Amino acid sequence: MEIEVAEVNGTPMVLGREGGELVVVGGIEGGAKGVTGIRVIRNPEKPGHLARRPQGLSQNG
């Protein structure tokens, strides 16, 4: 699996690709007390808009 970091909706996220195809998006949310949440999207229909963008580009740029 190839891993890259990209900005998604203003938040740094990890994108995982297999054979160039996006298969997972994940990130960690934090606050004053440490980690407050972990988000992982593996449903191929959910991160579809990310799969269509060139690798390494953020959604905001």
PDB file of C-alpha atoms in Angstrom:
ATOM      1  CA  MET A   1       0.000   0.000   0.000  1.00  0.00           C
ATOM      2  CA  GLU A   2       1.240   3.488  -0.877  1.00  0.00           C
ATOM      3  CA  ILE A   3       0.572   6.111   1.806  1.00  0.00           C
ATOM      4  CA  GLU A   4       0.443   9.888   1.373  1.00  0.00           C
ATOM      5  CA  VAL A   5      -0.659  12.810   3.512  1.00  0.00           C
ATOM      6  CA  ALA A   6      -3.065  15.335   2.011  1.00  0.00           C
ATOM      7  CA  GLU A   7      -5.343  18.078   3.267  1.00  0.00           C
ATOM      8  CA  VAL A   8      -9.006  17.060   3.125  1.00  0.00           C
ATOM      9  CA  ASN A   9     -11.602  19.680   4.090  1.00  0.00           C
ATOM     10  CA  GLY A  10      -8.874  21.656   5.857  1.00  0.00           C
ATOM     11  CA  THR A  11      -7.630  18.681   7.900  1.00  0.00           C
ATOM     12  CA  PRO A  12      -4.459  16.632   7.361  1.00  0.00           C
ATOM     13  CA  MET A  13      -5.468  13.070   6.447  1.00  0.00           C
ATOM     14  CA  VAL A  14      -3.684   9.903   5.372  1.00  0.00           C
ATOM     15  CA  LEU A  15      -4.618   8.465   1.969  1.00  0.00           C
ATOM     16  CA  GLY A  16      -3.894   4.814   1.237  1.00  0.00           C
ATOM     17  CA  ARG A  17      -3.640   3.601  -2.348  1.00  0.00           C
ATOM     18  CA  GLU A  18      -3.249   0.110  -3.760  1.00  0.00           C
ATOM     19  CA  GLY A  19      -2.157  -0.107  -7.364  1.00  0.00           C
ATOM     20  CA  GLY A  20      -2.735   3.649  -7.666  1.00  0.00           C
ATOM     21  CA  GLU A  21      -6.385   3.307  -6.588  1.00  0.00           C
ATOM     22  CA  LEU A  22      -7.546   5.071  -3.421  1.00  0.00           C
ATOM     23  CA  VAL A  23      -8.764   2.459  -0.923  1.00  0.00           C
ATOM     24  CA  VAL A  24      -8.739   4.196   2.491  1.00  0.00           C
ATOM     25  CA  VAL A  25      -8.718   7.681   4.048  1.00  0.00           C
ATOM     26  CA  GLY A  26      -7.970   8.203   7.727  1.00  0.00           C
ATOM     27  CA  GLY A  27      -7.076  10.778  10.308  1.00  0.00           C
ATOM     28  CA  ILE A  28      -6.719  11.500  13.999  1.00  0.00           C
ATOM     29  CA  GLU A  29      -8.595  14.263  15.811  1.00  0.00           C
ATOM     30  CA  GLY A  30      -6.992  15.878  18.829  1.00  0.00           C
ATOM     31  CA  GLY A  31      -7.793  18.311  21.544  1.00  0.00           C
ATOM     32  CA  ALA A  32      -6.356  19.645  24.786  1.00  0.00           C
ATOM     33  CA  LYS A  33      -6.661  16.216  26.421  1.00  0.00           C
ATOM     34  CA  GLY A  34      -5.029  14.306  23.553  1.00  0.00           C
ATOM     35  CA  VAL A  35      -6.643  12.111  20.902  1.00  0.00           C
ATOM     36  CA  THR A  36     -10.398  12.705  20.728  1.00  0.00           C
ATOM     37  CA  GLY A  37     -11.244  10.624  17.691  1.00  0.00           C
ATOM     38  CA  ILE A  38      -9.984   8.422  14.891  1.00  0.00           C
ATOM     39  CA  ARG A  39     -11.727   8.485  11.514  1.00  0.00           C
ATOM     40  CA  VAL A  40     -11.224   5.869   8.826  1.00  0.00           C
ATOM     41  CA  ILE A  41     -13.223   5.718   5.586  1.00  0.00           C
ATOM     42  CA  ARG A  42     -12.851   2.482   3.672  1.00  0.00           C
ATOM     43  CA  ASN A  43     -16.112   2.597   1.685  1.00  0.00           C
ATOM     44  CA  PRO A  44     -14.906   3.097  -1.912  1.00  0.00           C
ATOM     45  CA  GLU A  45     -17.897   5.307  -2.726  1.00  0.00           C
ATOM     46  CA  LYS A  46     -17.226   7.814   0.100  1.00  0.00           C
ATOM     47  CA  PRO A  47     -13.711   9.080  -0.833  1.00  0.00           C
ATOM     48  CA  GLY A  48     -14.487   8.947  -4.573  1.00  0.00           C
ATOM     49  CA  HIS A  49     -13.845  12.677  -5.123  1.00  0.00           C
ATOM     50  CA  LEU A  50     -10.335  12.200  -3.706  1.00  0.00           C
ATOM     51  CA  ALA A  51      -9.589   9.336  -6.057  1.00  0.00           C
ATOM     52  CA  ARG A  52     -10.240  11.538  -9.090  1.00  0.00           C
ATOM     53  CA  ARG A  53      -7.717  14.222  -8.041  1.00  0.00           C
ATOM     54  CA  PRO A  54      -4.048  13.918  -8.921  1.00  0.00           C
ATOM     55  CA  GLN A  55      -1.954  12.462  -6.103  1.00  0.00           C
ATOM     56  CA  GLY A  56      -0.330  14.908  -3.711  1.00  0.00           C
ATOM     57  CA  LEU A  57      -2.819  17.756  -4.211  1.00  0.00           C
ATOM     58  CA  SER A  58      -5.006  18.916  -1.368  1.00  0.00           C
ATOM     59  CA  GLN A  59      -8.710  19.433  -1.799  1.00  0.00           C
ATOM     60  CA  ASN A  60      -8.206  23.100  -0.945  1.00  0.00           C
ATOM     61  CA  GLY A  61      -5.328  23.731  -3.309  1.00  0.00           C
TER      62      GLY A  61
END
